[in-house]
Amino acid sequence: MIIQDNEKRFEEDIESYLLSKGGYTKGIQTNYDKEKAIDINQLVRFIKETQERAWTRYEKIYQAEAESKLYKRLNDEIETNGLLYVLRNGITDRGVKLRVASFRPESTLNEKVIQDYKTNRLTVTRQFAYSAANLNTLDMVLSLNGIPVVALELKNQIKGQSVENAKKQFMYDRDPREQIFQFNKRVLVYFAVDLYEVWMTTKLNGKDTFFLPFNQGSNGAGEVGGVGNPVNPDGYATAYLWEKVLAKDSLMDILQRFMHLDVEKKKVIKNGKETIKTSSKLIFPRYHQLDVVRKLVDSVRLNGSGENYLIQHSAGSGKSNSIAWLAYHLSSLHNLENKSIFSSVIVVTDRTVLDRQLQDTISGFDHVTGLVETIGENKSSKDLKNAINDGKRIIITTLQKFPVIFEEVEVNKGNNFAIIVDEAHSSQTGTSAKKLKAALADTEEALREYAEIEGELEANQLDEEDKIVKELLTHGKHNNLSFFAFTATPKEKTLEMFGEKQSDGSYKPFHIYSMRQAIEEEFILDVLQNYMTYKTSFRIAKDAPDNPELPASQGVKAIRRYESLHPHNLQQKTAIMIEQFRDITSSKINGRAKAMVVTASRLHAVRYFHEFKNYIKKKGYADMDVLVAFSGIVNDEDAEYRESSLNKTKDGKRIAENQLKEEFHTDNFNVLIVAEKYQTGFDEPLLHTMFVDKKLSGVKAVQTLSRLNRTHPDKEDTFILDFVNEAEDIKKAFEPYYEVTSLDKEIDVNLIYDTKTKLRNFKVYNDQDIQQLVKMYFKEGKQTNTDLGKMAGALKPIISRYQELDEETQYTFRVTIRNFNKWYSYITQLTRMFDKELHEEFVFTSYLIKFIPRTKRENISIEDKLKLEYYKLEQTFKGNITLEKNSNYNVLKNPDSIDTSVKPIEEDDLLENIIKRVNERFEGKFTDSDRVIVEGIYKKAVKENKKLKRFAQNNDAEIFERSIFPDVFERVAQELYLEQMGSYSKLFENRSFYNTVLEEVAKEAYRELRK
């Protein structure tokens, strides 16, 4: 036998599968109209067989012209609404409604609908001649009831061609003006296929056609891996395309419940004029999206409610669409007995983008008003309660709204809920998450389990007197609650709460689309490719005769804060950032690139904002402007700052907080300084550069730096300049999330008893104290006007016992009680403890910790006792931080014990000694040029010149800074130069530097002397 290895054989093999197992019939082009791009005979046959009465009416109206009128009306509807809409909704002509396709219902109870679905004619045609103008052919076309909907170009590496040749054929040899290729008019998706890879697009646009990879990943869909497809021992590596995607049932399902038209409106400012740009694109699910939704749906259909699922999908995975598709599928999901599984699907998110996208996507599938209920900022928890009790199919809300309604939701036995959590993290273990469960849990089912343990089988409903049982029943898993948690960076608690337990006791996600795969498939950029780190060295000196004693750790923090907020530090870093932006970043993304500055605090953000503004103004950089983002109010000396008061447009108008993202996207601004805000969930494709002046670690580092990974047609790379973190630390932060994150073992819930024993050993409270309080807490009936006072009174003797302990023991007790409460809250999310005494102890200690007096610590202010003597910034790393493939760094560890160890009470130390320790840590090899000369000049010019204060108080700022102070400055600078030539020579070597120092010292002197 001689193997046929040509492209023709590749075609035959795909066709053979589709005809024998895929639900297709062989297509012929005898009746295909190339100009109209349809086989109208096929469509009429389908309508006659499925809608006989409607077609009879139609023929009576149009008689011999029925077919031509059908085509005209069909084409008009397609021109207006698009083919995808018409396939789902049919057409209406003079009162006659006609479906052009029939889709499979979720339930199998309606035989007529099922028969109509089977009547759909899906045909596969090889060497499809599509044009009346030439003899060109497509390798393969799939048609639905005579309408071409899928086109394939096939290539064969054995013959020296690949998927790249197929892409080029679509781009350069297929005229988008042809009727068959017009967007959303006929063919809805185009596949370029070879023996190893599949790529797809939904719009032919000549050389600008954009193809997406449609591969499984190197280790298969849902598994950790990189780009490409695994070897298929049973055939072609790309066989999944025709076996799992294009087969009849699959393709019809995609057309019905996955593909959607995304219409986006963007504000665009050109030449100073604001216009709205509308763009439309057809969304066809990427393979991992299709795979995860189908696998989740299959699991729920088989297992029912009560299971939890963790989906670790990287940024760039199209998570918003995945959630929308999953919500829609779950909302109508029936089990094998044709019964609806969920009463409601609740999407928990804080992203308004997802709110809008989910509603738009679902409205494209199902034109039922009110199917999606959004409980946004303008709605209350009462609206959420009503939506749940009214049985709304899909509800979008925030986690914060659940605690208010957890006792009000009228959940009856048998009501099941699917809860989709967007960006699941350990916040799901907090009080809000626990009350979310309480709101929705079917407690009767849990009560039976509790009753069996207690031997009280006669308990058929909640005992109103025993309210503590009601709280216990909300713990652990519930058969009527299914959680679907999406995150790119799962933590330990997230993995144990939502992950799948493996045979070795470890936990893994249900489905994976890794950061590595997203990078290799070019859906996101590798933000570690261009990384630069700087080291800050400095020496602090004591600048006061006294040498006070103060707590060592607080003293160190105060010194570090003094250095990090020192004007010299901020000015040096500001200069580096702005010049780096102008030299490198400003030319990126066709001159539209933007940068983010990540600061250590809100005060840092405000001061950096002013430094940026001053530097830009001083240098006359008209092409740069900056915005700042922080929450609340920042008080800096005598001034009060809000985000909205600092951010202004070119013409001086204030920029509201909700307008900031939109304004930053315009060409008017190119730098955004942030403190906490926008470090997560901020999606700006034009963001190219990040300047980091904040300690980052773990998940926070990954989430923050990943703000840069969004792609843009003109974006080729990213850049990070880090003043604080070392390259090795960043590598360690990213490693667990590069491929797949797993957890080594489950937590030992019995560790809570060890902590309880340690707590009791302090002899601060006993069983009688607990019972006295919980009896009041769980009392029957309404709260009286004395109950709260009685509870506080019951705790008074316990507080007295606590206060009799020495300071060190008090500290240890506080740490132990906090650990006990934290761990009890955590483990009861994972399992039902059914330990009434333990729960009573938790309720008691939760109140007790609130009444324990807090240790008062005085705020240490030592800025007037310090001066920055030397300061140096030097580059320490530049290059690519490489993450290893198939590494073992991604296993998170659950603790073997609950950590109740305490830090020793710190000793006070002399300020001089604390300064010495800080200097040893941040010491560098300094030269005279690294000496911070500003403070020397300031001290000599201002503090030693009593006349100057009078000049400042009797003159305005401009006269003082321009006419009076320059002479003082020059005299002092010359005196200091004679004393320390090495340190002060640079003042007289660089006139620009001289003027800058003069300006800064003059401003500071005037401000200080006016006090």
CSV table of C-alpha atoms in Angstrom, one decimal, residues 145-329:
chain,number,residue,atom,x,y,z
A,145,ASN,CA,-30.1,24.5,5.1
A,146,GLY,CA,-28.4,25.8,1.9
A,147,ILE,CA,-26.7,28.8,3.7
A,148,PRO,CA,-22.8,28.5,3.8
A,149,VAL,CA,-21.8,29.1,7.4
A,150,VAL,CA,-18.2,27.6,7.8
A,151,ALA,CA,-15.3,27.7,5.4
A,152,LEU,CA,-12.0,25.8,5.7
A,153,GLU,CA,-8.7,26.0,3.9
A,154,LEU,CA,-6.6,22.9,4.5
A,155,LYS,CA,-2.8,22.6,4.2
A,156,ASN,CA,-0.4,19.7,4.5
A,157,GLN,CA,3.2,20.0,5.9
A,158,ILE,CA,4.2,17.0,3.9
A,159,LYS,CA,3.7,19.0,0.7
A,160,GLY,CA,5.6,22.0,2.2
A,161,GLN,CA,2.7,24.1,3.3
A,162,SER,CA,1.3,25.0,6.7
A,163,VAL,CA,-1.5,26.9,8.4
A,164,GLU,CA,0.3,30.1,7.5
A,165,ASN,CA,-0.3,29.4,3.8
A,166,ALA,CA,-4.0,28.9,4.6
A,167,LYS,CA,-4.2,32.2,6.4
A,168,LYS,CA,-2.5,34.0,3.5
A,169,GLN,CA,-5.0,32.4,1.1
A,170,PHE,CA,-7.9,33.8,3.1
A,171,MET,CA,-6.2,37.2,3.4
A,172,TYR,CA,-5.0,37.7,-0.2
A,173,ASP,CA,-7.0,35.3,-2.5
A,174,ARG,CA,-10.5,35.7,-1.0
A,175,ASP,CA,-12.2,39.0,-1.9
A,176,PRO,CA,-14.2,40.2,1.2
A,177,ARG,CA,-16.6,42.0,-1.2
A,178,GLU,CA,-17.9,38.6,-2.5
A,179,GLN,CA,-21.4,37.9,-1.1
A,180,ILE,CA,-20.3,34.7,0.6
A,181,PHE,CA,-17.5,36.5,2.5
A,182,GLN,CA,-19.3,39.6,3.6
A,183,PHE,CA,-19.2,40.0,7.4
A,184,ASN,CA,-22.1,38.3,9.2
A,185,LYS,CA,-24.0,37.9,5.8
A,186,ARG,CA,-23.1,34.3,4.9
A,187,VAL,CA,-20.0,32.4,6.2
A,188,LEU,CA,-19.7,33.1,10.0
A,189,VAL,CA,-16.3,31.5,10.7
A,190,TYR,CA,-13.2,30.7,8.7
A,191,PHE,CA,-10.7,28.0,9.7
A,192,ALA,CA,-7.1,27.7,8.5
A,193,VAL,CA,-6.1,24.1,9.2
A,194,ASP,CA,-3.0,21.9,8.8
A,195,LEU,CA,-1.8,18.6,10.3
A,196,TYR,CA,-0.8,20.2,13.6
A,197,GLU,CA,-2.6,23.5,14.1
A,198,VAL,CA,-6.0,25.3,13.7
A,199,TRP,CA,-6.5,29.1,13.5
A,200,MET,CA,-9.8,30.9,12.9
A,201,THR,CA,-11.3,34.3,12.2
A,202,THR,CA,-14.9,35.6,11.8
A,203,LYS,CA,-14.1,38.4,9.5
A,204,LEU,CA,-12.1,38.5,6.2
A,205,ASN,CA,-10.5,41.9,5.9
A,206,GLY,CA,-7.7,41.5,3.4
A,207,LYS,CA,-4.2,42.0,4.7
A,208,ASP,CA,-5.7,43.2,8.0
A,209,THR,CA,-7.6,39.9,8.7
A,210,PHE,CA,-6.9,38.9,12.3
A,211,PHE,CA,-6.6,35.2,13.0
A,212,LEU,CA,-6.9,33.6,16.5
A,213,PRO,CA,-5.3,30.3,17.5
A,214,PHE,CA,-7.9,27.6,17.9
A,215,ASN,CA,-5.7,25.0,19.5
A,216,GLN,CA,-6.2,22.8,22.6
A,217,GLY,CA,-2.8,23.5,24.1
A,218,SER,CA,0.3,21.3,24.1
A,219,ASN,CA,-1.1,18.9,26.7
A,220,GLY,CA,-4.8,19.0,25.7
A,221,ALA,CA,-7.7,21.3,26.6
A,222,GLY,CA,-8.0,22.2,30.3
A,223,GLU,CA,-4.6,20.8,31.1
A,224,VAL,CA,-1.4,22.7,31.9
A,225,GLY,CA,0.7,23.3,28.8
A,226,GLY,CA,1.8,25.7,26.1
A,227,VAL,CA,1.0,26.5,22.5
A,228,GLY,CA,-0.1,23.9,20.0
A,229,ASN,CA,-1.8,20.5,20.2
A,230,PRO,CA,-0.9,17.2,21.7
A,231,VAL,CA,-0.1,14.2,19.5
A,232,ASN,CA,-3.2,12.2,18.7
A,233,PRO,CA,-2.5,8.5,18.8
A,234,ASP,CA,-5.7,7.8,16.9
A,235,GLY,CA,-5.2,10.1,14.0
A,236,TYR,CA,-4.7,13.8,13.1
A,237,ALA,CA,-3.6,16.2,15.9
A,238,THR,CA,-6.3,18.6,14.6
A,239,ALA,CA,-9.1,16.0,14.5
A,240,TYR,CA,-10.8,17.7,17.4
A,241,LEU,CA,-11.9,20.4,15.0
A,242,TRP,CA,-14.2,18.2,13.0
A,243,GLU,CA,-14.9,15.6,15.7
A,244,LYS,CA,-15.8,17.9,18.6
A,245,VAL,CA,-16.5,21.3,17.1
A,246,LEU,CA,-17.9,21.0,13.6
A,247,ALA,CA,-19.9,17.8,14.1
A,248,LYS,CA,-23.7,18.6,13.7
A,249,ASP,CA,-24.7,18.7,17.4
A,250,SER,CA,-21.7,20.7,18.3
A,251,LEU,CA,-21.9,23.3,15.5
A,252,MET,CA,-25.6,23.8,16.0
A,253,ASP,CA,-25.0,24.3,19.8
A,254,ILE,CA,-22.3,26.9,19.0
A,255,LEU,CA,-24.6,28.8,16.6
A,256,GLN,CA,-27.4,28.7,19.1
A,257,ARG,CA,-25.7,29.4,22.4
A,258,PHE,CA,-22.1,30.5,22.0
A,259,MET,CA,-21.5,32.8,19.0
A,260,HIS,CA,-22.6,36.3,19.5
A,261,LEU,CA,-22.3,39.8,17.9
A,262,ASP,CA,-20.3,42.1,20.1
A,263,VAL,CA,-21.0,45.8,19.4
A,264,GLU,CA,-18.6,48.2,21.0
A,265,LYS,CA,-18.9,52.0,21.3
A,266,LYS,CA,-15.8,54.0,22.1
A,267,LYS,CA,-15.2,57.6,22.6
A,268,VAL,CA,-12.5,58.8,20.3
A,269,ILE,CA,-10.9,62.2,20.4
A,270,LYS,CA,-9.3,63.4,17.1
A,271,ASN,CA,-8.0,66.9,16.4
A,272,GLY,CA,-9.7,68.0,19.6
A,273,LYS,CA,-13.1,66.7,18.6
A,274,GLU,CA,-15.0,63.9,20.4
A,275,THR,CA,-16.7,61.3,18.3
A,276,ILE,CA,-18.3,57.9,19.0
A,277,LYS,CA,-16.7,55.0,17.1
A,278,THR,CA,-18.9,51.9,16.8
A,279,SER,CA,-17.4,48.6,15.9
A,280,SER,CA,-18.9,45.1,15.6
A,281,LYS,CA,-17.3,41.7,15.8
A,282,LEU,CA,-18.6,38.1,15.8
A,283,ILE,CA,-17.3,36.2,18.8
A,284,PHE,CA,-16.7,32.5,18.2
A,285,PRO,CA,-15.5,30.7,21.3
A,286,ARG,CA,-11.9,29.8,21.6
A,287,TYR,CA,-11.3,26.2,22.2
A,288,HIS,CA,-10.6,26.4,25.9
A,289,GLN,CA,-13.8,28.4,26.4
A,290,LEU,CA,-15.9,25.9,24.6
A,291,ASP,CA,-14.2,23.1,26.4
A,292,VAL,CA,-14.6,24.5,30.0
A,293,VAL,CA,-18.3,25.4,29.5
A,294,ARG,CA,-19.2,22.0,28.1
A,295,LYS,CA,-17.2,20.1,30.7
A,296,LEU,CA,-18.8,22.1,33.5
A,297,VAL,CA,-22.3,21.6,32.1
A,298,ASP,CA,-21.7,17.9,31.6
A,299,SER,CA,-20.5,17.5,35.2
A,300,VAL,CA,-23.5,19.4,36.6
A,301,ARG,CA,-26.0,17.5,34.4
A,302,LEU,CA,-24.5,14.2,35.7
A,303,ASN,CA,-23.8,15.1,39.4
A,304,GLY,CA,-26.5,17.7,40.0
A,305,SER,CA,-25.9,20.7,42.4
A,306,GLY,CA,-23.7,20.7,45.4
A,307,GLU,CA,-20.2,20.4,43.7
A,308,ASN,CA,-17.6,23.2,43.7
A,309,TYR,CA,-15.5,24.0,40.6
A,310,LEU,CA,-12.3,26.0,40.4
A,311,ILE,CA,-11.4,27.4,36.9
A,312,GLN,CA,-7.8,28.7,36.7
A,313,HIS,CA,-7.9,30.8,33.6
A,314,SER,CA,-5.2,33.3,32.9
A,315,ALA,CA,-5.6,36.9,31.9
A,316,GLY,CA,-6.3,36.9,28.2
A,317,SER,CA,-8.5,33.8,28.4
A,318,GLY,CA,-11.7,35.7,27.6
A,319,LYS,CA,-13.0,35.1,31.1
A,320,SER,CA,-15.9,37.5,30.7
A,321,ASN,CA,-17.3,35.6,27.8
A,322,SER,CA,-16.7,32.3,29.5
A,323,ILE,CA,-18.7,33.4,32.5
A,324,ALA,CA,-21.5,34.8,30.3
A,325,TRP,CA,-21.7,31.5,28.3
A,326,LEU,CA,-21.6,29.4,31.5
A,327,ALA,CA,-24.3,31.5,33.2
A,328,TYR,CA,-26.6,31.2,30.2
A,329,HIS,CA,-26.1,27.4,29.9
